[in-house]
Amino acid sequence: MIPAENPESPLCSAKACRAPAVWVLAWNNPKLHTPERRKTWLACDEHREHLSSFLNMRGFLKDVVLLTDWESAGGESAGGGSAADG
């Protein structure tokens, strides 16, 4: 795992990963959230596929976007929590 260079940088949501986030995984649990609601997990390059697969298998994954694109588009706060938080 790559340590974060800037402690203020968003970090990957994968359990125990301290790498800087590169991706935003926007998701929604239709049993709990309204259709337009988007929760977010952050992912480094190494964990993007694993976290995406986890959400997609449950039918929760809505979009995978580069963090820089998400921020420039005015996406919701990409803090997202950790993948362990579900």
PDB file of N, CA, C and O in Angstrom:
ATOM      1  N   MET A   1       0.831  -1.179   0.000  1.00  0.00           N
ATOM      2  CA  MET A   1       0.000   0.000   0.000  1.00  0.00           C
ATOM      3  C   MET A   1       0.883   1.252   0.000  1.00  0.00           C
ATOM      4  O   MET A   1       1.919   1.278   0.634  1.00  0.00           O
ATOM      5  N   ILE A   2       0.413   2.256  -0.674  1.00  0.00           N
ATOM      6  CA  ILE A   2       1.154   3.510  -0.783  1.00  0.00           C
ATOM      7  C   ILE A   2       0.671   4.458   0.305  1.00  0.00           C
ATOM      8  O   ILE A   2      -0.525   4.705   0.419  1.00  0.00           O
ATOM      9  N   PRO A   3       1.573   5.011   1.124  1.00  0.00           N
ATOM     10  CA  PRO A   3       1.125   5.958   2.143  1.00  0.00           C
ATOM     11  C   PRO A   3       0.664   7.253   1.496  1.00  0.00           C
ATOM     12  O   PRO A   3       1.163   7.661   0.454  1.00  0.00           O
ATOM     13  N   ALA A   4      -0.314   7.896   2.126  1.00  0.00           N
ATOM     14  CA  ALA A   4      -0.807   9.168   1.615  1.00  0.00           C
ATOM     15  C   ALA A   4       0.284  10.219   1.742  1.00  0.00           C
ATOM     16  O   ALA A   4       0.925  10.336   2.771  1.00  0.00           O
ATOM     17  N   GLU A   5       0.482  10.978   0.674  1.00  0.00           N
ATOM     18  CA  GLU A   5       1.498  12.022   0.697  1.00  0.00           C
ATOM     19  C   GLU A   5       1.014  13.239   1.468  1.00  0.00           C
ATOM     20  O   GLU A   5       1.781  13.914   2.118  1.00  0.00           O
ATOM     21  N   ASN A   6      -0.253  13.544   1.376  1.00  0.00           N
ATOM     22  CA  ASN A   6      -0.847  14.699   2.033  1.00  0.00           C
ATOM     23  C   ASN A   6      -1.924  14.191   2.987  1.00  0.00           C
ATOM     24  O   ASN A   6      -2.892  13.597   2.534  1.00  0.00           O
ATOM     25  N   PRO A   7      -1.781  14.413   4.298  1.00  0.00           N
ATOM     26  CA  PRO A   7      -2.769  13.887   5.239  1.00  0.00           C
ATOM     27  C   PRO A   7      -4.169  14.449   5.019  1.00  0.00           C
ATOM     28  O   PRO A   7      -5.138  13.891   5.489  1.00  0.00           O
ATOM     29  N   GLU A   8      -4.280  15.548   4.273  1.00  0.00           N
ATOM     30  CA  GLU A   8      -5.583  16.134   3.967  1.00  0.00           C
ATOM     31  C   GLU A   8      -6.235  15.489   2.743  1.00  0.00           C
ATOM     32  O   GLU A   8      -7.405  15.715   2.481  1.00  0.00           O
ATOM     33  N   SER A   9      -5.478  14.709   1.988  1.00  0.00           N
ATOM     34  CA  SER A   9      -6.001  14.065   0.783  1.00  0.00           C
ATOM     35  C   SER A   9      -7.006  12.989   1.164  1.00  0.00           C
ATOM     36  O   SER A   9      -6.793  12.249   2.120  1.00  0.00           O
ATOM     37  N   PRO A  10      -8.087  12.860   0.390  1.00  0.00           N
ATOM     38  CA  PRO A  10      -9.029  11.767   0.643  1.00  0.00           C
ATOM     39  C   PRO A  10      -8.332  10.423   0.463  1.00  0.00           C
ATOM     40  O   PRO A  10      -7.503  10.263  -0.427  1.00  0.00           O
ATOM     41  N   LEU A  11      -8.680   9.469   1.303  1.00  0.00           N
ATOM     42  CA  LEU A  11      -8.057   8.152   1.270  1.00  0.00           C
ATOM     43  C   LEU A  11      -9.025   7.101   0.750  1.00  0.00           C
ATOM     44  O   LEU A  11     -10.243   7.242   0.861  1.00  0.00           O
ATOM     45  N   CYS A  12      -8.472   6.040   0.245  1.00  0.00           N
ATOM     46  CA  CYS A  12      -9.243   4.895  -0.217  1.00  0.00           C
ATOM     47  C   CYS A  12     -10.105   4.354   0.921  1.00  0.00           C
ATOM     48  O   CYS A  12      -9.683   4.314   2.081  1.00  0.00           O
ATOM     49  N   SER A  13     -11.321   3.916   0.585  1.00  0.00           N
ATOM     50  CA  SER A  13     -12.253   3.388   1.578  1.00  0.00           C
ATOM     51  C   SER A  13     -12.022   1.910   1.914  1.00  0.00           C
ATOM     52  O   SER A  13     -12.651   1.391   2.837  1.00  0.00           O
ATOM     53  N   ALA A  14     -11.154   1.232   1.170  1.00  0.00           N
ATOM     54  CA  ALA A  14     -10.888  -0.185   1.449  1.00  0.00           C
ATOM     55  C   ALA A  14     -10.300  -0.323   2.850  1.00  0.00           C
ATOM     56  O   ALA A  14      -9.476   0.491   3.277  1.00  0.00           O
ATOM     57  N   LYS A  15     -10.725  -1.353   3.528  1.00  0.00           N
ATOM     58  CA  LYS A  15     -10.273  -1.583   4.901  1.00  0.00           C
ATOM     59  C   LYS A  15      -8.746  -1.589   4.981  1.00  0.00           C
ATOM     60  O   LYS A  15      -8.086  -2.293   4.224  1.00  0.00           O
ATOM     61  N   ALA A  16      -8.213  -0.789   5.882  1.00  0.00           N
ATOM     62  CA  ALA A  16      -6.789  -0.683   6.193  1.00  0.00           C
ATOM     63  C   ALA A  16      -5.949  -0.044   5.079  1.00  0.00           C
ATOM     64  O   ALA A  16      -4.740   0.035   5.201  1.00  0.00           O
ATOM     65  N   CYS A  17      -6.566   0.404   4.004  1.00  0.00           N
ATOM     66  CA  CYS A  17      -5.801   1.052   2.936  1.00  0.00           C
ATOM     67  C   CYS A  17      -5.622   2.522   3.278  1.00  0.00           C
ATOM     68  O   CYS A  17      -6.569   3.202   3.647  1.00  0.00           O
ATOM     69  N   ARG A  18      -4.409   3.005   3.133  1.00  0.00           N
ATOM     70  CA  ARG A  18      -4.098   4.411   3.419  1.00  0.00           C
ATOM     71  C   ARG A  18      -3.651   5.138   2.153  1.00  0.00           C
ATOM     72  O   ARG A  18      -3.092   6.221   2.211  1.00  0.00           O
ATOM     73  N   ALA A  19      -3.902   4.540   0.997  1.00  0.00           N
ATOM     74  CA  ALA A  19      -3.495   5.141  -0.273  1.00  0.00           C
ATOM     75  C   ALA A  19      -4.445   6.286  -0.636  1.00  0.00           C
ATOM     76  O   ALA A  19      -5.625   6.263  -0.295  1.00  0.00           O
ATOM     77  N   PRO A  20      -3.928   7.270  -1.349  1.00  0.00           N
ATOM     78  CA  PRO A  20      -4.791   8.369  -1.795  1.00  0.00           C
ATOM     79  C   PRO A  20      -5.885   7.856  -2.729  1.00  0.00           C
ATOM     80  O   PRO A  20      -5.657   6.968  -3.554  1.00  0.00           O
ATOM     81  N   ALA A  21      -7.066   8.411  -2.586  1.00  0.00           N
ATOM     82  CA  ALA A  21      -8.186   8.041  -3.449  1.00  0.00           C
ATOM     83  C   ALA A  21      -8.003   8.637  -4.837  1.00  0.00           C
ATOM     84  O   ALA A  21      -7.521   9.756  -4.989  1.00  0.00           O
ATOM     85  N   VAL A  22      -8.397   7.869  -5.839  1.00  0.00           N
ATOM     86  CA  VAL A  22      -8.353   8.310  -7.231  1.00  0.00           C
ATOM     87  C   VAL A  22      -9.762   8.255  -7.833  1.00  0.00           C
ATOM     88  O   VAL A  22     -10.094   9.018  -8.716  1.00  0.00           O
ATOM     89  N   TRP A  23     -10.586   7.365  -7.313  1.00  0.00           N
ATOM     90  CA  TRP A  23     -11.911   7.083  -7.868  1.00  0.00           C
ATOM     91  C   TRP A  23     -13.008   7.338  -6.838  1.00  0.00           C
ATOM     92  O   TRP A  23     -12.810   7.117  -5.651  1.00  0.00           O
ATOM     93  N   VAL A  24     -14.186   7.722  -7.329  1.00  0.00           N
ATOM     94  CA  VAL A  24     -15.395   7.805  -6.511  1.00  0.00           C
ATOM     95  C   VAL A  24     -16.351   6.730  -7.017  1.00  0.00           C
ATOM     96  O   VAL A  24     -16.647   6.672  -8.218  1.00  0.00           O
ATOM     97  N   LEU A  25     -16.809   5.880  -6.114  1.00  0.00           N
ATOM     98  CA  LEU A  25     -17.803   4.867  -6.441  1.00  0.00           C
ATOM     99  C   LEU A  25     -19.117   5.354  -5.846  1.00  0.00           C
ATOM    100  O   LEU A  25     -19.295   5.382  -4.623  1.00  0.00           O
ATOM    101  N   ALA A  26     -20.008   5.801  -6.707  1.00  0.00           N
ATOM    102  CA  ALA A  26     -21.311   6.306  -6.264  1.00  0.00           C
ATOM    103  C   ALA A  26     -22.274   5.123  -6.216  1.00  0.00           C
ATOM    104  O   ALA A  26     -22.360   4.342  -7.165  1.00  0.00           O
ATOM    105  N   TRP A  27     -22.969   4.990  -5.094  1.00  0.00           N
ATOM    106  CA  TRP A  27     -23.845   3.842  -4.927  1.00  0.00           C
ATOM    107  C   TRP A  27     -25.105   4.229  -4.175  1.00  0.00           C
ATOM    108  O   TRP A  27     -25.228   5.325  -3.644  1.00  0.00           O
ATOM    109  N   ASN A  28     -26.038   3.289  -4.150  1.00  0.00           N
ATOM    110  CA  ASN A  28     -27.331   3.508  -3.537  1.00  0.00           C
ATOM    111  C   ASN A  28     -27.928   2.154  -3.188  1.00  0.00           C
ATOM    112  O   ASN A  28     -27.936   1.250  -4.014  1.00  0.00           O
ATOM    113  N   ASN A  29     -28.418   2.019  -1.969  1.00  0.00           N
ATOM    114  CA  ASN A  29     -29.145   0.813  -1.564  1.00  0.00           C
ATOM    115  C   ASN A  29     -30.625   1.129  -1.726  1.00  0.00           C
ATOM    116  O   ASN A  29     -31.188   1.894  -0.945  1.00  0.00           O
ATOM    117  N   PRO A  30     -31.283   0.561  -2.735  1.00  0.00           N
ATOM    118  CA  PRO A  30     -32.676   0.917  -3.008  1.00  0.00           C
ATOM    119  C   PRO A  30     -33.642   0.580  -1.872  1.00  0.00           C
ATOM    120  O   PRO A  30     -34.722   1.147  -1.802  1.00  0.00           O
ATOM    121  N   LYS A  31     -33.240  -0.300  -0.958  1.00  0.00           N
ATOM    122  CA  LYS A  31     -34.103  -0.613   0.190  1.00  0.00           C
ATOM    123  C   LYS A  31     -34.039   0.480   1.250  1.00  0.00           C
ATOM    124  O   LYS A  31     -34.924   0.575   2.096  1.00  0.00           O
ATOM    125  N   LEU A  32     -32.981   1.304   1.215  1.00  0.00           N
ATOM    126  CA  LEU A  32     -32.789   2.328   2.237  1.00  0.00           C
ATOM    127  C   LEU A  32     -32.825   3.755   1.705  1.00  0.00           C
ATOM    128  O   LEU A  32     -33.140   4.685   2.446  1.00  0.00           O
ATOM    129  N   HIS A  33     -32.459   3.958   0.448  1.00  0.00           N
ATOM    130  CA  HIS A  33     -32.262   5.299  -0.086  1.00  0.00           C
ATOM    131  C   HIS A  33     -33.238   5.606  -1.218  1.00  0.00           C
ATOM    132  O   HIS A  33     -33.617   4.715  -1.970  1.00  0.00           O
ATOM    133  N   THR A  34     -33.584   6.874  -1.349  1.00  0.00           N
ATOM    134  CA  THR A  34     -34.392   7.301  -2.486  1.00  0.00           C
ATOM    135  C   THR A  34     -33.563   7.110  -3.751  1.00  0.00           C
ATOM    136  O   THR A  34     -32.330   7.115  -3.694  1.00  0.00           O
ATOM    137  N   PRO A  35     -34.208   6.952  -4.919  1.00  0.00           N
ATOM    138  CA  PRO A  35     -33.455   6.658  -6.155  1.00  0.00           C
ATOM    139  C   PRO A  35     -32.383   7.679  -6.516  1.00  0.00           C
ATOM    140  O   PRO A  35     -31.348   7.308  -7.069  1.00  0.00           O
ATOM    141  N   GLU A  36     -32.586   8.945  -6.191  1.00  0.00           N
ATOM    142  CA  GLU A  36     -31.596   9.965  -6.558  1.00  0.00           C
ATOM    143  C   GLU A  36     -30.442  10.080  -5.561  1.00  0.00           C
ATOM    144  O   GLU A  36     -29.422  10.690  -5.854  1.00  0.00           O
ATOM    145  N   ARG A  37     -30.564   9.481  -4.396  1.00  0.00           N
ATOM    146  CA  ARG A  37     -29.530   9.567  -3.362  1.00  0.00           C
ATOM    147  C   ARG A  37     -28.285   8.816  -3.805  1.00  0.00           C
ATOM    148  O   ARG A  37     -28.370   7.722  -4.356  1.00  0.00           O
ATOM    149  N   ARG A  38     -27.127   9.403  -3.563  1.00  0.00           N
ATOM    150  CA  ARG A  38     -25.862   8.732  -3.866  1.00  0.00           C
ATOM    151  C   ARG A  38     -24.956   8.793  -2.652  1.00  0.00           C
ATOM    152  O   ARG A  38     -24.637   9.852  -2.147  1.00  0.00           O
ATOM    153  N   LYS A  39     -24.571   7.631  -2.182  1.00  0.00           N
ATOM    154  CA  LYS A  39     -23.538   7.508  -1.164  1.00  0.00           C
ATOM    155  C   LYS A  39     -22.241   7.279  -1.936  1.00  0.00           C
ATOM    156  O   LYS A  39     -22.272   6.895  -3.095  1.00  0.00           O
ATOM    157  N   THR A  40     -21.118   7.512  -1.297  1.00  0.00           N
ATOM    158  CA  THR A  40     -19.855   7.342  -2.014  1.00  0.00           C
ATOM    159  C   THR A  40     -18.836   6.578  -1.198  1.00  0.00           C
ATOM    160  O   THR A  40     -18.774   6.711   0.019  1.00  0.00           O
ATOM    161  N   TRP A  41     -18.094   5.777  -1.897  1.00  0.00           N
ATOM    162  CA  TRP A  41     -16.870   5.184  -1.393  1.00  0.00           C
ATOM    163  C   TRP A  41     -15.765   5.721  -2.275  1.00  0.00           C
ATOM    164  O   TRP A  41     -15.979   5.999  -3.458  1.00  0.00           O
ATOM    165  N   LEU A  42     -14.595   5.837  -1.714  1.00  0.00           N
ATOM    166  CA  LEU A  42     -13.429   6.269  -2.467  1.00  0.00           C
ATOM    167  C   LEU A  42     -12.527   5.062  -2.697  1.00  0.00           C
ATOM    168  O   LEU A  42     -12.488   4.155  -1.866  1.00  0.00           O
ATOM    169  N   ALA A  43     -11.809   5.070  -3.809  1.00  0.00           N
ATOM    170  CA  ALA A  43     -10.936   3.931  -4.103  1.00  0.00           C
ATOM    171  C   ALA A  43      -9.631   4.403  -4.734  1.00  0.00           C
ATOM    172  O   ALA A  43      -9.610   5.339  -5.528  1.00  0.00           O
ATOM    173  N   CYS A  44      -8.568   3.709  -4.366  1.00  0.00           N
ATOM    174  CA  CYS A  44      -7.288   3.882  -5.050  1.00  0.00           C
ATOM    175  C   CYS A  44      -7.351   2.988  -6.294  1.00  0.00           C
ATOM    176  O   CYS A  44      -8.296   2.215  -6.476  1.00  0.00           O
ATOM    177  N   ASP A  45      -6.355   3.094  -7.155  1.00  0.00           N
ATOM    178  CA  ASP A  45      -6.336   2.248  -8.365  1.00  0.00           C
ATOM    179  C   ASP A  45      -6.359   0.758  -8.010  1.00  0.00           C
ATOM    180  O   ASP A  45      -7.022  -0.033  -8.669  1.00  0.00           O
ATOM    181  N   GLU A  46      -5.645   0.390  -6.957  1.00  0.00           N
ATOM    182  CA  GLU A  46      -5.539  -1.027  -6.573  1.00  0.00           C
ATOM    183  C   GLU A  46      -6.876  -1.620  -6.129  1.00  0.00           C
ATOM    184  O   GLU A  46      -7.164  -2.785  -6.392  1.00  0.00           O
ATOM    185  N   HIS A  47      -7.718  -0.841  -5.444  1.00  0.00           N
ATOM    186  CA  HIS A  47      -8.956  -1.374  -4.874  1.00  0.00           C
ATOM    187  C   HIS A  47     -10.227  -1.025  -5.651  1.00  0.00           C
ATOM    188  O   HIS A  47     -11.313  -1.458  -5.277  1.00  0.00           O
ATOM    189  N   ARG A  48     -10.106  -0.272  -6.739  1.00  0.00           N
ATOM    190  CA  ARG A  48     -11.299   0.144  -7.490  1.00  0.00           C
ATOM    191  C   ARG A  48     -12.128  -1.054  -7.954  1.00  0.00           C
ATOM    192  O   ARG A  48     -13.335  -1.096  -7.761  1.00  0.00           O
ATOM    193  N   GLU A  49     -11.489  -2.020  -8.568  1.00  0.00           N
ATOM    194  CA  GLU A  49     -12.220  -3.174  -9.108  1.00  0.00           C
ATOM    195  C   GLU A  49     -12.873  -3.986  -7.991  1.00  0.00           C
ATOM    196  O   GLU A  49     -14.033  -4.397  -8.105  1.00  0.00           O
ATOM    197  N   HIS A  50     -12.158  -4.231  -6.906  1.00  0.00           N
ATOM    198  CA  HIS A  50     -12.705  -5.019  -5.794  1.00  0.00           C
ATOM    199  C   HIS A  50     -13.928  -4.340  -5.176  1.00  0.00           C
ATOM    200  O   HIS A  50     -14.967  -4.972  -4.975  1.00  0.00           O
ATOM    201  N   LEU A  51     -13.803  -3.045  -4.879  1.00  0.00           N
ATOM    202  CA  LEU A  51     -14.928  -2.330  -4.266  1.00  0.00           C
ATOM    203  C   LEU A  51     -16.105  -2.200  -5.238  1.00  0.00           C
ATOM    204  O   LEU A  51     -17.265  -2.344  -4.840  1.00  0.00           O
ATOM    205  N   SER A  52     -15.801  -1.974  -6.510  1.00  0.00           N
ATOM    206  CA  SER A  52     -16.861  -1.899  -7.518  1.00  0.00           C
ATOM    207  C   SER A  52     -17.601  -3.227  -7.621  1.00  0.00           C
ATOM    208  O   SER A  52     -18.836  -3.255  -7.691  1.00  0.00           O
ATOM    209  N   SER A  53     -16.873  -4.323  -7.627  1.00  0.00           N
ATOM    210  CA  SER A  53     -17.488  -5.653  -7.710  1.00  0.00           C
ATOM    211  C   SER A  53     -18.375  -5.922  -6.503  1.00  0.00           C
ATOM    212  O   SER A  53     -19.480  -6.465  -6.644  1.00  0.00           O
ATOM    213  N   PHE A  54     -17.909  -5.542  -5.319  1.00  0.00           N
ATOM    214  CA  PHE A  54     -18.680  -5.732  -4.084  1.00  0.00           C
ATOM    215  C   PHE A  54     -20.031  -5.031  -4.200  1.00  0.00           C
ATOM    216  O   PHE A  54     -21.078  -5.609  -3.893  1.00  0.00           O
ATOM    217  N   LEU A  55     -20.003  -3.764  -4.619  1.00  0.00           N
ATOM    218  CA  LEU A  55     -21.247  -2.997  -4.745  1.00  0.00           C
ATOM    219  C   LEU A  55     -22.109  -3.502  -5.899  1.00  0.00           C
ATOM    220  O   LEU A  55     -23.336  -3.597  -5.772  1.00  0.00           O
ATOM    221  N   ASN A  56     -21.484  -3.839  -7.011  1.00  0.00           N
ATOM    222  CA  ASN A  56     -22.227  -4.284  -8.189  1.00  0.00           C
ATOM    223  C   ASN A  56     -22.944  -5.610  -7.953  1.00  0.00           C
ATOM    224  O   ASN A  56     -24.072  -5.799  -8.420  1.00  0.00           O
ATOM    225  N   MET A  57     -22.317  -6.530  -7.234  1.00  0.00           N
ATOM    226  CA  MET A  57     -22.938  -7.826  -6.932  1.00  0.00           C
ATOM    227  C   MET A  57     -24.240  -7.648  -6.153  1.00  0.00           C
ATOM    228  O   MET A  57     -25.137  -8.480  -6.250  1.00  0.00           O
ATOM    229  N   ARG A  58     -24.355  -6.579  -5.405  1.00  0.00           N
ATOM    230  CA  ARG A  58     -25.546  -6.297  -4.602  1.00  0.00           C
ATOM    231  C   ARG A  58     -26.540  -5.395  -5.331  1.00  0.00           C
ATOM    232  O   ARG A  58     -27.584  -5.063  -4.814  1.00  0.00           O
ATOM    233  N   GLY A  59     -26.167  -4.974  -6.540  1.00  0.00           N
ATOM    234  CA  GLY A  59     -27.024  -4.091  -7.316  1.00  0.00           C
ATOM    235  C   GLY A  59     -27.008  -2.653  -6.819  1.00  0.00           C
ATOM    236  O   GLY A  59     -27.917  -1.889  -7.103  1.00  0.00           O
ATOM    237  N   PHE A  60     -25.955  -2.268  -6.080  1.00  0.00           N
ATOM    238  CA  PHE A  60     -25.874  -0.930  -5.489  1.00  0.00           C
ATOM    239  C   PHE A  60     -25.080   0.062  -6.340  1.00  0.00           C
ATOM    240  O   PHE A  60     -25.301   1.260  -6.254  1.00  0.00           O
ATOM    241  N   LEU A  61     -24.114  -0.407  -7.129  1.00  0.00           N
ATOM    242  CA  LEU A  61     -23.212   0.483  -7.848  1.00  0.00           C
ATOM    243  C   LEU A  61     -23.957   1.257  -8.923  1.00  0.00           C
ATOM    244  O   LEU A  61     -24.659   0.689  -9.750  1.00  0.00           O
ATOM    245  N   LYS A  62     -23.800   2.583  -8.900  1.00  0.00           N
ATOM    246  CA  LYS A  62     -24.450   3.446  -9.887  1.00  0.00           C
ATOM    247  C   LYS A  62     -23.455   4.083 -10.844  1.00  0.00           C
ATOM    248  O   LYS A  62     -23.773   4.286 -12.003  1.00  0.00           O
ATOM    249  N   ASP A  63     -22.258   4.425 -10.359  1.00  0.00           N
ATOM    250  CA  ASP A  63     -21.292   5.108 -11.215  1.00  0.00           C
ATOM    251  C   ASP A  63     -19.894   5.012 -10.613  1.00  0.00           C
ATOM    252  O   ASP A  63     -19.744   4.943  -9.395  1.00  0.00           O
ATOM    253  N   VAL A  64     -18.885   5.013 -11.465  1.00  0.00           N
ATOM    254  CA  VAL A  64     -17.479   5.068 -11.057  1.00  0.00           C
ATOM    255  C   VAL A  64     -16.863   6.235 -11.824  1.00  0.00           C
ATOM    256  O   VAL A  64     -16.890   6.253 -13.050  1.00  0.00           O
ATOM    257  N   VAL A  65     -16.363   7.213 -11.077  1.00  0.00           N
ATOM    258  CA  VAL A  65     -15.892   8.466 -11.668  1.00  0.00           C
ATOM    259  C   VAL A  65     -14.537   8.820 -11.052  1.00  0.00           C
ATOM    260  O   VAL A  65     -14.316   8.593  -9.858  1.00  0.00           O
ATOM    261  N   LEU A  66     -13.666   9.405 -11.848  1.00  0.00           N
ATOM    262  CA  LEU A  66     -12.411   9.915 -11.293  1.00  0.00           C
ATOM    263  C   LEU A  66     -12.728  10.966 -10.229  1.00  0.00           C
ATOM    264  O   LEU A  66     -13.644  11.787 -10.411  1.00  0.00           O
ATOM    265  N   LEU A  67     -12.000  10.929  -9.141  1.00  0.00           N
ATOM    266  CA  LEU A  67     -12.228  11.883  -8.053  1.00  0.00           C
ATOM    267  C   LEU A  67     -12.133  13.324  -8.551  1.00  0.00           C
ATOM    268  O   LEU A  67     -12.952  14.163  -8.183  1.00  0.00           O
ATOM    269  N   THR A  68     -11.171  13.614  -9.414  1.00  0.00           N
ATOM    270  CA  THR A  68     -11.026  14.982  -9.924  1.00  0.00           C
ATOM    271  C   THR A  68     -12.251  15.409 -10.729  1.00  0.00           C
ATOM    272  O   THR A  68     -12.705  16.552 -10.625  1.00  0.00           O
ATOM    273  N   ASP A  69     -12.825  14.483 -11.513  1.00  0.00           N
ATOM    274  CA  ASP A  69     -14.039  14.792 -12.273  1.00  0.00           C
ATOM    275  C   ASP A  69     -15.229  14.987 -11.344  1.00  0.00           C
ATOM    276  O   ASP A  69     -16.060  15.869 -11.556  1.00  0.00           O
ATOM    277  N   TRP A  70     -15.337  14.155 -10.313  1.00  0.00           N
ATOM    278  CA  TRP A  70     -16.425  14.241  -9.339  1.00  0.00           C
ATOM    279  C   TRP A  70     -16.399  15.603  -8.647  1.00  0.00           C
ATOM    280  O   TRP A  70     -17.417  16.266  -8.516  1.00  0.00           O
ATOM    281  N   GLU A  71     -15.205  16.003  -8.222  1.00  0.00           N
ATOM    282  CA  GLU A  71     -15.066  17.287  -7.530  1.00  0.00           C
ATOM    283  C   GLU A  71     -15.366  18.453  -8.466  1.00  0.00           C
ATOM    284  O   GLU A  71     -16.043  19.404  -8.080  1.00  0.00           O
ATOM    285  N   SER A  72     -14.881  18.397  -9.691  1.00  0.00           N
ATOM    286  CA  SER A  72     -15.118  19.506 -10.619  1.00  0.00           C
ATOM    287  C   SER A  72     -16.581  19.580 -11.053  1.00  0.00           C
ATOM    288  O   SER A  72     -17.068  20.650 -11.393  1.00  0.00           O
ATOM    289  N   ALA A  73     -17.290  18.448 -11.012  1.00  0.00           N
ATOM    290  CA  ALA A  73     -18.714  18.429 -11.365  1.00  0.00           C
ATOM    291  C   ALA A  73     -19.580  18.831 -10.178  1.00  0.00           C
ATOM    292  O   ALA A  73     -20.797  18.895 -10.291  1.00  0.00           O
ATOM    293  N   GLY A  74     -18.948  19.062  -9.023  1.00  0.00           N
ATOM    294  CA  GLY A  74     -19.710  19.465  -7.839  1.00  0.00           C
ATOM    295  C   GLY A  74     -20.428  18.315  -7.177  1.00  0.00           C
ATOM    296  O   GLY A  74     -21.477  18.512  -6.564  1.00  0.00           O
ATOM    297  N   GLY A  75     -19.874  17.099  -7.289  1.00  0.00           N
ATOM    298  CA  GLY A  75     -20.465  15.940  -6.643  1.00  0.00           C
ATOM    299  C   GLY A  75     -20.551  16.148  -5.148  1.00  0.00           C
ATOM    300  O   GLY A  75     -19.915  17.029  -4.579  1.00  0.00           O
ATOM    301  N   GLU A  76     -21.397  15.361  -4.516  1.00  0.00           N
ATOM    302  CA  GLU A  76     -21.521  15.437  -3.063  1.00  0.00           C
ATOM    303  C   GLU A  76     -20.158  15.214  -2.437  1.00  0.00           C
ATOM    304  O   GLU A  76     -19.249  14.712  -3.060  1.00  0.00           O
ATOM    305  N   SER A  77     -20.040  15.537  -1.177  1.00  0.00           N
ATOM    306  CA  SER A  77     -18.795  15.310  -0.459  1.00  0.00           C
ATOM    307  C   SER A  77     -18.346  13.882  -0.683  1.00  0.00           C
ATOM    308  O   SER A  77     -19.119  12.945  -0.531  1.00  0.00           O
ATOM    309  N   ALA A  78     -17.120  13.720  -1.076  1.00  0.00           N
ATOM    310  CA  ALA A  78     -16.610  12.396  -1.394  1.00  0.00           C
ATOM    311  C   ALA A  78     -15.963  11.734  -0.190  1.00  0.00           C
ATOM    312  O   ALA A  78     -15.146  10.857  -0.336  1.00  0.00           O
ATOM    313  N   GLY A  79     -16.329  12.127   1.000  1.00  0.00           N
ATOM    314  CA  GLY A  79     -15.790  11.510   2.201  1.00  0.00           C
ATOM    315  C   GLY A  79     -16.165  10.056   2.288  1.00  0.00           C
ATOM    316  O   GLY A  79     -15.341   9.200   2.547  1.00  0.00           O
ATOM    317  N   GLY A  80     -17.430   9.777   2.093  1.00  0.00           N
ATOM    318  CA  GLY A  80     -17.926   8.446   1.865  1.00  0.00           C
ATOM    319  C   GLY A  80     -17.809   7.409   2.943  1.00  0.00           C
ATOM    320  O   GLY A  80     -18.566   6.472   2.952  1.00  0.00           O
ATOM    321  N   GLY A  81     -16.871   7.467   3.848  1.00  0.00           N
ATOM    322  CA  GLY A  81     -16.715   6.417   4.834  1.00  0.00           C
ATOM    323  C   GLY A  81     -15.911   5.268   4.274  1.00  0.00           C
ATOM    324  O   GLY A  81     -15.383   5.329   3.183  1.00  0.00           O
ATOM    325  N   SER A  82     -15.843   4.204   5.043  1.00  0.00           N
ATOM    326  CA  SER A  82     -15.050   3.075   4.599  1.00  0.00           C
ATOM    327  C   SER A  82     -15.944   1.981   4.059  1.00  0.00           C
ATOM    328  O   SER A  82     -17.129   1.918   4.344  1.00  0.00           O
ATOM    329  N   ALA A  83     -15.363   1.103   3.273  1.00  0.00           N
ATOM    330  CA  ALA A  83     -16.103  -0.010   2.714  1.00  0.00           C
ATOM    331  C   ALA A  83     -16.647  -0.904   3.808  1.00  0.00           C
ATOM    332  O   ALA A  83     -17.663  -1.551   3.632  1.00  0.00           O
ATOM    333  N   ALA A  84     -16.018  -0.929   4.948  1.00  0.00           N
ATOM    334  CA  ALA A  84     -16.485  -1.741   6.052  1.00  0.00           C
ATOM    335  C   ALA A  84     -17.775  -1.171   6.646  1.00  0.00           C
ATOM    336  O   ALA A  84     -18.524  -1.874   7.309  1.00  0.00           O
ATOM    337  N   ASP A  85     -18.057   0.121   6.411  1.00  0.00           N
ATOM    338  CA  ASP A  85     -19.260   0.754   6.946  1.00  0.00           C
ATOM    339  C   ASP A  85     -20.516   0.369   6.192  1.00  0.00           C
ATOM    340  O   ASP A  85     -21.612   0.514   6.701  1.00  0.00           O
ATOM    341  N   GLY A  86     -20.371  -0.117   4.918  1.00  0.00           N
ATOM    342  CA  GLY A  86     -21.483  -0.532   4.098  1.00  0.00           C
ATOM    343  C   GLY A  86     -22.437   0.549   3.890  1.00  0.00           C
ATOM    344  O   GLY A  86     -23.471   0.679   3.541  1.00  0.00           O
TER     345      GLY A  86
END
